[in-house]
Amino acid sequence: MTNPTLQNCIDLCNACAAACNYCASACLKENDVNMQAKCINLDLQCAALCYATAQLLTLDSEFADDLCKVCADVCNACAEECEKHAAMGMKHCEMCAEACRNCAKACEEMVQLEAK
């Protein structure tokens, strides 16, 4: 792959998926798992979508642009939820929110690149 924007998006999607899986796992170990339910659910959705987006980008799929739009939306939603818990000192949520924001930005850049 010679396109650095494409490679960056693939890398950040994979990093985000890993951060989301880690966050979901860590949330399951918190004292009040019910309080973490929405976070865990969004983490799992975001991880699945990020992996799928990375795969379609790698395959140069004609649907990658559409998936990047959805991926950015889900990453931003996951980041918002994780930021609520990060404010309470949950480091895994803070790290996840950062990875989600980075991935969302990369996906948005891919959509803008494709629009040109």
mmCIF file of C-alpha atoms in Angstrom:
data_model
loop_
_atom_site.group_PDB
_atom_site.id
_atom_site.type_symbol
_atom_site.label_atom_id
_atom_site.label_comp_id
_atom_site.label_asym_id
_atom_site.label_seq_id
_atom_site.Cartn_x
_atom_site.Cartn_y
_atom_site.Cartn_z
ATOM 1 C CA MET A 1 0.000 0.000 0.000
ATOM 2 C CA THR A 2 1.455 3.302 -1.028
ATOM 3 C CA ASN A 3 -1.281 5.625 0.263
ATOM 4 C CA PRO A 4 -0.225 6.813 3.746
ATOM 5 C CA THR A 5 -3.748 8.060 4.575
ATOM 6 C CA LEU A 6 -5.170 4.622 3.801
ATOM 7 C CA GLN A 7 -2.500 2.796 5.810
ATOM 8 C CA ASN A 8 -2.966 5.187 8.730
ATOM 9 C CA CYS A 9 -6.707 4.525 8.747
ATOM 10 C CA ILE A 10 -6.200 0.755 8.666
ATOM 11 C CA ASP A 11 -3.682 0.962 11.519
ATOM 12 C CA LEU A 12 -5.908 3.215 13.626
ATOM 13 C CA CYS A 13 -8.963 1.012 13.016
ATOM 14 C CA ASN A 14 -7.023 -2.024 14.238
ATOM 15 C CA ALA A 15 -5.652 -0.097 17.232
ATOM 16 C CA CYS A 16 -9.137 1.134 18.098
ATOM 17 C CA ALA A 17 -10.595 -2.365 17.916
ATOM 18 C CA ALA A 18 -7.914 -3.620 20.288
ATOM 19 C CA ALA A 19 -8.495 -0.707 22.697
ATOM 20 C CA CYS A 20 -12.260 -1.306 22.628
ATOM 21 C CA ASN A 21 -11.850 -5.015 23.358
ATOM 22 C CA TYR A 22 -9.488 -4.224 26.221
ATOM 23 C CA CYS A 23 -11.901 -1.609 27.585
ATOM 24 C CA ALA A 24 -14.859 -3.998 27.429
ATOM 25 C CA SER A 25 -12.862 -6.653 29.252
ATOM 26 C CA ALA A 26 -11.710 -4.183 31.916
ATOM 27 C CA CYS A 27 -15.247 -2.811 32.344
ATOM 28 C CA LEU A 28 -16.469 -6.340 33.067
ATOM 29 C CA LYS A 29 -14.079 -6.413 36.027
ATOM 30 C CA GLU A 30 -15.404 -3.176 37.564
ATOM 31 C CA ASN A 31 -17.445 -3.335 40.764
ATOM 32 C CA ASP A 32 -20.624 -1.971 39.158
ATOM 33 C CA VAL A 33 -20.820 -3.780 35.819
ATOM 34 C CA ASN A 34 -24.394 -2.573 35.285
ATOM 35 C CA MET A 35 -23.127 1.010 35.268
ATOM 36 C CA GLN A 36 -20.707 -0.045 32.530
ATOM 37 C CA ALA A 37 -23.281 -1.873 30.370
ATOM 38 C CA LYS A 38 -23.624 0.825 27.713
ATOM 39 C CA CYS A 39 -19.857 1.276 27.565
ATOM 40 C CA ILE A 40 -19.279 -2.457 27.160
ATOM 41 C CA ASN A 41 -21.917 -2.720 24.445
ATOM 42 C CA LEU A 42 -20.505 0.221 22.483
ATOM 43 C CA ASP A 43 -16.960 -1.129 22.930
ATOM 44 C CA LEU A 44 -17.960 -4.445 21.366
ATOM 45 C CA GLN A 45 -19.871 -2.806 18.515
ATOM 46 C CA CYS A 46 -17.014 -0.420 17.826
ATOM 47 C CA ALA A 47 -14.394 -3.183 17.854
ATOM 48 C CA ALA A 48 -16.381 -5.283 15.385
ATOM 49 C CA LEU A 49 -16.925 -2.339 13.076
ATOM 50 C CA CYS A 50 -13.302 -1.206 13.227
ATOM 51 C CA TYR A 51 -12.066 -4.685 12.301
ATOM 52 C CA ALA A 52 -14.549 -4.830 9.400
ATOM 53 C CA THR A 53 -13.549 -1.361 8.214
ATOM 54 C CA ALA A 54 -9.859 -2.240 8.281
ATOM 55 C CA GLN A 55 -10.545 -5.401 6.291
ATOM 56 C CA LEU A 56 -12.591 -3.633 3.617
ATOM 57 C CA LEU A 57 -9.987 -0.891 3.328
ATOM 58 C CA THR A 58 -7.313 -3.559 2.858
ATOM 59 C CA LEU A 59 -9.430 -5.175 0.147
ATOM 60 C CA ASP A 60 -9.912 -1.815 -1.601
ATOM 61 C CA SER A 61 -13.646 -2.446 -1.374
ATOM 62 C CA GLU A 62 -16.097 -0.190 -3.163
ATOM 63 C CA PHE A 63 -18.037 -0.138 0.139
ATOM 64 C CA ALA A 64 -15.130 1.033 2.287
ATOM 65 C CA ASP A 65 -16.152 4.693 2.025
ATOM 66 C CA ASP A 66 -19.653 3.935 3.336
ATOM 67 C CA LEU A 67 -18.243 1.824 6.134
ATOM 68 C CA CYS A 68 -15.769 4.574 7.080
ATOM 69 C CA LYS A 69 -18.685 6.976 7.580
ATOM 70 C CA VAL A 70 -20.462 4.534 9.892
ATOM 71 C CA CYS A 71 -17.227 3.655 11.662
ATOM 72 C CA ALA A 72 -16.545 7.319 12.437
ATOM 73 C CA ASP A 73 -20.049 7.703 13.890
ATOM 74 C CA VAL A 74 -19.757 4.611 16.088
ATOM 75 C CA CYS A 75 -16.232 5.542 17.201
ATOM 76 C CA ASN A 76 -17.434 8.999 18.235
ATOM 77 C CA ALA A 77 -20.391 7.506 20.148
ATOM 78 C CA CYS A 78 -18.087 5.045 21.902
ATOM 79 C CA ALA A 79 -15.632 7.838 22.745
ATOM 80 C CA GLU A 80 -18.419 9.942 24.273
ATOM 81 C CA GLU A 81 -19.533 7.078 26.497
ATOM 82 C CA CYS A 82 -15.973 6.175 27.503
ATOM 83 C CA GLU A 83 -15.197 9.818 28.308
ATOM 84 C CA LYS A 84 -17.959 9.770 30.936
ATOM 85 C CA HIS A 85 -16.214 6.904 32.716
ATOM 86 C CA ALA A 86 -12.741 8.318 32.127
ATOM 87 C CA ALA A 87 -13.846 11.378 34.101
ATOM 88 C CA MET A 88 -14.392 8.989 37.031
ATOM 89 C CA GLY A 89 -10.795 7.788 36.814
ATOM 90 C CA MET A 90 -11.190 4.693 34.672
ATOM 91 C CA LYS A 91 -7.926 4.673 32.731
ATOM 92 C CA HIS A 92 -9.031 1.937 30.309
ATOM 93 C CA CYS A 93 -11.975 4.109 29.257
ATOM 94 C CA GLU A 94 -9.674 7.101 28.812
ATOM 95 C CA MET A 95 -7.351 5.094 26.555
ATOM 96 C CA CYS A 96 -10.310 3.716 24.604
ATOM 97 C CA ALA A 97 -11.834 7.165 24.090
ATOM 98 C CA GLU A 98 -8.538 8.434 22.705
ATOM 99 C CA ALA A 99 -8.222 5.482 20.310
ATOM 100 C CA CYS A 100 -11.827 5.986 19.185
ATOM 101 C CA ARG A 101 -11.303 9.705 18.505
ATOM 102 C CA ASN A 102 -8.135 8.951 16.521
ATOM 103 C CA CYS A 103 -9.917 6.289 14.472
ATOM 104 C CA ALA A 104 -12.935 8.509 13.828
ATOM 105 C CA LYS A 105 -10.647 11.269 12.571
ATOM 106 C CA ALA A 106 -8.794 8.865 10.260
ATOM 107 C CA CYS A 107 -12.076 7.489 8.889
ATOM 108 C CA GLU A 108 -13.379 11.007 8.292
ATOM 109 C CA GLU A 109 -10.142 11.814 6.428
ATOM 110 C CA MET A 110 -10.646 8.735 4.244
ATOM 111 C CA VAL A 111 -14.189 9.854 3.381
ATOM 112 C CA GLN A 112 -12.929 13.329 2.476
ATOM 113 C CA LEU A 113 -10.141 11.810 0.374
ATOM 114 C CA GLU A 114 -12.621 9.655 -1.535
ATOM 115 C CA ALA A 115 -14.921 12.646 -2.075
ATOM 116 C CA LYS A 116 -12.182 14.459 -4.035
#
